[in-house]
mmCIF file of C-alpha atoms in Angstrom:
data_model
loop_
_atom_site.group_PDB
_atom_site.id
_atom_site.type_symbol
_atom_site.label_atom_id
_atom_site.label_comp_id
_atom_site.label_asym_id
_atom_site.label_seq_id
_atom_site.Cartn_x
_atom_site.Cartn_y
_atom_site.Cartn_z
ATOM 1 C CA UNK S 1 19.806 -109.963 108.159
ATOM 2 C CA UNK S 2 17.789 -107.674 109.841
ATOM 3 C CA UNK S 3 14.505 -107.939 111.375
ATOM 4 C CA UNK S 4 12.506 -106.176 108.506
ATOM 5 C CA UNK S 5 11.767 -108.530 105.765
ATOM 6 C CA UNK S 6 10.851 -105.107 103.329
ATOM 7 C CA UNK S 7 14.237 -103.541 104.196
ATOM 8 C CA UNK S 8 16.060 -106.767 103.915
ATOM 9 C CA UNK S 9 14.574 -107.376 100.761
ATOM 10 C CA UNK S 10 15.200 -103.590 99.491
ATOM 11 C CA UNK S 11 18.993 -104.263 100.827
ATOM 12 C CA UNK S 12 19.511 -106.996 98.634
ATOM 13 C CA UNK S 13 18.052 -105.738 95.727
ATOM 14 C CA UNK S 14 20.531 -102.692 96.302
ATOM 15 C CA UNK S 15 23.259 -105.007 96.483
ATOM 16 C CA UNK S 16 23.230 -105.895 93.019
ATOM 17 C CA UNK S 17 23.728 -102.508 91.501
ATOM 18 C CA UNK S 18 27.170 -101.755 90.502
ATOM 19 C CA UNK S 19 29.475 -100.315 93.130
ATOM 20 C CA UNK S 20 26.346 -100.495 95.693
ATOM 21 C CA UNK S 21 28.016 -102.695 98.380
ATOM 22 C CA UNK S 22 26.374 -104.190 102.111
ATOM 23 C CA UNK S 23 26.571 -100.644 103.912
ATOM 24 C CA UNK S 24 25.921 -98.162 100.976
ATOM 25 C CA UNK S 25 22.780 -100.536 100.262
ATOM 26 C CA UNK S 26 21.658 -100.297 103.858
ATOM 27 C CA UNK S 27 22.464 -96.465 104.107
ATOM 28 C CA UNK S 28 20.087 -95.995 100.631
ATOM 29 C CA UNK S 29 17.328 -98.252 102.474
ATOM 30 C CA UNK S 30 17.181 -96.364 105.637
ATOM 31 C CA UNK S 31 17.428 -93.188 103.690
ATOM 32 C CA UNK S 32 14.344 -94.353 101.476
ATOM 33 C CA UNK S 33 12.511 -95.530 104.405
ATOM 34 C CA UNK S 34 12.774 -91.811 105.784
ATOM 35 C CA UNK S 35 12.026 -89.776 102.874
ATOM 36 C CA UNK S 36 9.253 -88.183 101.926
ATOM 37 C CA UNK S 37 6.602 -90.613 99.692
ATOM 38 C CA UNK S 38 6.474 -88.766 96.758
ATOM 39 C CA UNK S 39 10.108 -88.410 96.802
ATOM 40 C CA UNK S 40 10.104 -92.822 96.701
ATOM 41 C CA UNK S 41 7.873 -92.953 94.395
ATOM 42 C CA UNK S 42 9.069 -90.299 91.659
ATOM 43 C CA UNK S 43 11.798 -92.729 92.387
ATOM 44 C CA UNK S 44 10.187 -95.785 91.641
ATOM 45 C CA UNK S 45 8.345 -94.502 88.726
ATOM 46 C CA UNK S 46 11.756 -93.559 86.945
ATOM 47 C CA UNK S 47 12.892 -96.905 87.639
ATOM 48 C CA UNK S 48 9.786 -98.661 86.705
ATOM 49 C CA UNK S 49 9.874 -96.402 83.566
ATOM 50 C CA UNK S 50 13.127 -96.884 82.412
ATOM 51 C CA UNK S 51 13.315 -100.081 80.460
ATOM 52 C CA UNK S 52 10.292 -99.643 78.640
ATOM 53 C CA UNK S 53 11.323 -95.623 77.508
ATOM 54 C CA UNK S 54 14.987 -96.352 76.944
ATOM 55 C CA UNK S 55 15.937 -97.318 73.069
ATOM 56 C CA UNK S 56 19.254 -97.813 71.061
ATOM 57 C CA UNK S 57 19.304 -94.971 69.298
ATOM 58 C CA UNK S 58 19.730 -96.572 65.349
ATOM 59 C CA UNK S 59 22.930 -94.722 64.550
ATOM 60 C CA UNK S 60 25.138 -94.618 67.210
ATOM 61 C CA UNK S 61 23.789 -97.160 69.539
ATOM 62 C CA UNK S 62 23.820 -94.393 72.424
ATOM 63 C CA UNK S 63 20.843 -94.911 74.939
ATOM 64 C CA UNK S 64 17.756 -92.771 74.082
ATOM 65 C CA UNK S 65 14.595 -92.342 74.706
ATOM 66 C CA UNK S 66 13.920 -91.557 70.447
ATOM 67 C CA UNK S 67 15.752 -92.392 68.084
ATOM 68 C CA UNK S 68 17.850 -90.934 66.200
ATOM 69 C CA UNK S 69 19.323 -89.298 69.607
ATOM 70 C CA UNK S 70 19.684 -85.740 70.094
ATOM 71 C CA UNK S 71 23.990 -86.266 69.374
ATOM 72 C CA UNK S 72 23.266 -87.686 66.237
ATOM 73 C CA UNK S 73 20.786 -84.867 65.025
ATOM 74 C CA UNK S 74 22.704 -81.998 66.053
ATOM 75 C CA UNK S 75 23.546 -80.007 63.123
ATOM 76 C CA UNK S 76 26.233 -78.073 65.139
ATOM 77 C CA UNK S 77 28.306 -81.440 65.007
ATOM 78 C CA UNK S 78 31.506 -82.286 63.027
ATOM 79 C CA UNK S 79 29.791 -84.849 60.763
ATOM 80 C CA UNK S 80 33.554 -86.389 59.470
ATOM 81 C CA UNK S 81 34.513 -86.980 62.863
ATOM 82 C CA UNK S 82 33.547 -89.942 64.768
ATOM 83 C CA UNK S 83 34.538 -91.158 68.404
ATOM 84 C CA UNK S 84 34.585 -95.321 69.303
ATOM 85 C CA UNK S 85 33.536 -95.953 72.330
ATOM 86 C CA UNK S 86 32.874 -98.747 75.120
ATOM 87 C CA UNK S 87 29.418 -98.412 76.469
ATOM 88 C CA UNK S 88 27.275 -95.622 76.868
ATOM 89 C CA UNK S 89 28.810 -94.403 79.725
ATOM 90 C CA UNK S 90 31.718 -93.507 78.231
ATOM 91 C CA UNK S 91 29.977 -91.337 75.584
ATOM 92 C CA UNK S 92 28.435 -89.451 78.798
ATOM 93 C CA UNK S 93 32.008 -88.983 80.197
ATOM 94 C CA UNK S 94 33.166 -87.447 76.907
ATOM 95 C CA UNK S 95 30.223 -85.668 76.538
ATOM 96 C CA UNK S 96 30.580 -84.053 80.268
ATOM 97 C CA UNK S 97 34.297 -83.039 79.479
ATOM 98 C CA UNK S 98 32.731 -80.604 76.497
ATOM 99 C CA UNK S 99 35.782 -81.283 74.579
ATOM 100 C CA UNK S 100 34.652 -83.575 71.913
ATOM 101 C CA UNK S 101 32.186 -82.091 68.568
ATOM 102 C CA UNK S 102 31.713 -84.909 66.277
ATOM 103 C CA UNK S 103 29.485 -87.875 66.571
ATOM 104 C CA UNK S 104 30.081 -91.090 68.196
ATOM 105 C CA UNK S 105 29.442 -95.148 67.864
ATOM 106 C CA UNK S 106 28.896 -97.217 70.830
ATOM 107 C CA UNK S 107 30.192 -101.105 70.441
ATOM 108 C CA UNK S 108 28.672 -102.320 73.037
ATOM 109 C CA UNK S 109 31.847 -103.675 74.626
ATOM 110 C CA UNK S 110 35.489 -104.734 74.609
ATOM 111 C CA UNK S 111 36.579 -107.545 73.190
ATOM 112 C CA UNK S 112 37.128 -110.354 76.424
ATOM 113 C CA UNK S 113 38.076 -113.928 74.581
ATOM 114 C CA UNK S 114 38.093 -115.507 78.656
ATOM 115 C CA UNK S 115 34.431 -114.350 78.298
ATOM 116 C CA UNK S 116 33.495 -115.288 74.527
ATOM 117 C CA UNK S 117 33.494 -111.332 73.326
ATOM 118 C CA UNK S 118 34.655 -110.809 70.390
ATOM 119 C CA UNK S 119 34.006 -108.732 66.893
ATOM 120 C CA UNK S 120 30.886 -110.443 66.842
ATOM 121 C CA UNK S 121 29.821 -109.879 69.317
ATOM 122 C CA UNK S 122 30.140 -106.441 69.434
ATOM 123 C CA UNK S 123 29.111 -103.796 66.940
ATOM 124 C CA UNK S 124 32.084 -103.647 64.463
ATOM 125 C CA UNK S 125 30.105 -104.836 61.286
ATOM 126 C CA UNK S 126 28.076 -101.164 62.019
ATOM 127 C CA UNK S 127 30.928 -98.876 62.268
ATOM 128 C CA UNK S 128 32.936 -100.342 59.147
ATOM 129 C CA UNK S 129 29.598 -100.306 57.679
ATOM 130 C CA UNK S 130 29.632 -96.597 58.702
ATOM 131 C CA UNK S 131 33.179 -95.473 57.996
ATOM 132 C CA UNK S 132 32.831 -97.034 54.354
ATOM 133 C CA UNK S 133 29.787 -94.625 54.114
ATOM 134 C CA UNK S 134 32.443 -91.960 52.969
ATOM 135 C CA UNK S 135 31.295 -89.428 55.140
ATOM 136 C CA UNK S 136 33.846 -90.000 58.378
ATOM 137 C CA UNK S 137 36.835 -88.302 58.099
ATOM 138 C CA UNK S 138 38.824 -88.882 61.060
ATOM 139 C CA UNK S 139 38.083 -91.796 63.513
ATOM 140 C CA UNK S 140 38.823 -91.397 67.296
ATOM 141 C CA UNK S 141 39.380 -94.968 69.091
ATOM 142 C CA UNK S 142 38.505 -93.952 72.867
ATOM 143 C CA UNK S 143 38.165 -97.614 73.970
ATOM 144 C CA UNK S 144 39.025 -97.939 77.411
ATOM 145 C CA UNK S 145 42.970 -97.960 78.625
ATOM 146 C CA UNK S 146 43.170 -101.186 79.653
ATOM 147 C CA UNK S 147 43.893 -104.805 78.239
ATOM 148 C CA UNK S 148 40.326 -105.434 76.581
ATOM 149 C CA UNK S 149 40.265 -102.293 75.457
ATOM 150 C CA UNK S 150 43.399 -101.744 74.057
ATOM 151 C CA UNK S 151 42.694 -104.933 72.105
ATOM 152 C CA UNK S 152 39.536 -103.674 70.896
ATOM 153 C CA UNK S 153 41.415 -100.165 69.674
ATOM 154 C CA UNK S 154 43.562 -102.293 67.376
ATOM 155 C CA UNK S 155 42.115 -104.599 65.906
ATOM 156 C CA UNK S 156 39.529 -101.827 64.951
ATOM 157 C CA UNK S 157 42.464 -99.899 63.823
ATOM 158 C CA UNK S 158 43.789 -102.946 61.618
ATOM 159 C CA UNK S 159 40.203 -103.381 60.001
ATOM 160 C CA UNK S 160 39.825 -98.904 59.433
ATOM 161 C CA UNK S 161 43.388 -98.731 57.945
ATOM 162 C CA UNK S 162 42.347 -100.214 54.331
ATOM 163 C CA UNK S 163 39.103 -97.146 54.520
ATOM 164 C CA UNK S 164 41.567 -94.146 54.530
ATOM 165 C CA UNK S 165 40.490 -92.430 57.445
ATOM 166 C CA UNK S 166 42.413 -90.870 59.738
ATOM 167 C CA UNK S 167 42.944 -92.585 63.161
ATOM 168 C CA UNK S 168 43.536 -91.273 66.686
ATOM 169 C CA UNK S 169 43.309 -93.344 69.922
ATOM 170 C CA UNK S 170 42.738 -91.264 73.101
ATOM 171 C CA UNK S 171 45.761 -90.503 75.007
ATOM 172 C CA UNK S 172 46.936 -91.555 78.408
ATOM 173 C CA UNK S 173 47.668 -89.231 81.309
ATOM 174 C CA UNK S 174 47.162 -87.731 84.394
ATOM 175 C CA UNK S 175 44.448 -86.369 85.809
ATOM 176 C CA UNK S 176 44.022 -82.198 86.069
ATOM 177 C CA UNK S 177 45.342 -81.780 89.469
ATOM 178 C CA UNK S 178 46.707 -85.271 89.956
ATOM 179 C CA UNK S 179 50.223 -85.355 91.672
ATOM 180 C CA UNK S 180 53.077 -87.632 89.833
ATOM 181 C CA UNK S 181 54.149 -89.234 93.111
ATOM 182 C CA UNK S 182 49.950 -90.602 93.455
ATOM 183 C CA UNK S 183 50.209 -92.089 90.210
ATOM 184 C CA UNK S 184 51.159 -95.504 88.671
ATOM 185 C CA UNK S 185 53.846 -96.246 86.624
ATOM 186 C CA UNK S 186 52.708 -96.984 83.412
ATOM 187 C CA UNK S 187 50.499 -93.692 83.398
ATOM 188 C CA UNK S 188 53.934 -91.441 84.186
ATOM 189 C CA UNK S 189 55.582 -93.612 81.578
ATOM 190 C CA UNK S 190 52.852 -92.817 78.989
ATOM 191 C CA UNK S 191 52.217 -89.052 80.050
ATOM 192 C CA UNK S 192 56.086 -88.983 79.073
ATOM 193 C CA UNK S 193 56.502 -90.950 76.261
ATOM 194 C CA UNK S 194 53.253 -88.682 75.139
ATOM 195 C CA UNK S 195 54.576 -85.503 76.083
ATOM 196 C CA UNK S 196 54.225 -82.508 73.451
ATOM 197 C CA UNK S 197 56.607 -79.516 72.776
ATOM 198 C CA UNK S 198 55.759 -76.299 74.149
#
């Protein structure tokens, strides 16, 4: 610990963010204690603000601050196409990459049996609710690539099959720019069992 009770208090607080480890944490504190105050507290007021401006927007379960969110009433979207995601950060990724156009459902999760996660727990009754609506056309399983989430992608796929939609799950591969020699196995495995003719 260090010899300032408010910085070793700000530290740990720090500390519990994701990814924020012992030096990053000190790094932000010492950085906070420098800047300017109405730089800490525009700060603090978007933090203090958050939780009580931030809403599940009704649709898609995306975070908002109104709801229905601004995805879900853009007219310019594909309205038969509809992209299952994780968490709301992974609606942000896809939305950054500019490459998706049709609306999206949020589950709130991946399935994680070890940690009691399952259907249930997660917001499958909505999107069957929603595919069965009639309006989806074409439903795009972008659950994470990895063990919960490849879980999640089928048995979603299992329960969609019976609606007569058509399904896609994301595809695996290498970064832009990535070199094959940097990269693990199974993702050269997958970008070549997933290659396409040219």
């Amino acid at each position: 610990m260090r010899s300032s009770p408010p910085i070793d208090r700000l530290v740990e607080s720090l500390k519990r963010l994701p990814g924020i480890g012992e030096k990053t944490a000190t790094r932000l504190a010492f950085y906070l204690v420098g800047a300017a105050d109405n730089q800490v507290q525009a700060l603090a007021n978007a933090i203090g603000r958050l939780k009580q401006e931030i809403v599940l927007c009704e649709r898609c379960f995306d975070l908002t601050d109104h709801s229905p969110c601004q995805i879900c009433l853009d007219p310019k979207r594909e309205p038969g196409l509809l992209c299952v995601v994780e968490e709301p950060a992974d609606l942000a990724a896809i939305e950054k990459s500019a490459s998706f156009r049709g609306h999206y459902h949020v589950l709130g999760g991946a399935f994680a049996p070890i940690d009691g996660v399952g259907p249930d727990e997660l917001r499958v009754r909505e999107l069957l609710e929603r595919v069965r609506g009639g309006e989806i056309q074409e439903v795009v399983l972008a659950t994470n690539p990895n063990t919960e989430g490849d879980a999640t992608a089928h048995y979603l796929a299992d329960q969609l099959r019976e609606s007569g939609v058509k399904l896609s799950r994301i595809a695996y591969g290498m970064p832009l720019g990535g070199d094959l020699e940097y990269a693990d196995h199974v993702t050269v495995g997958l970008c070549i069992e997933n290659r396409r003719g040219l």
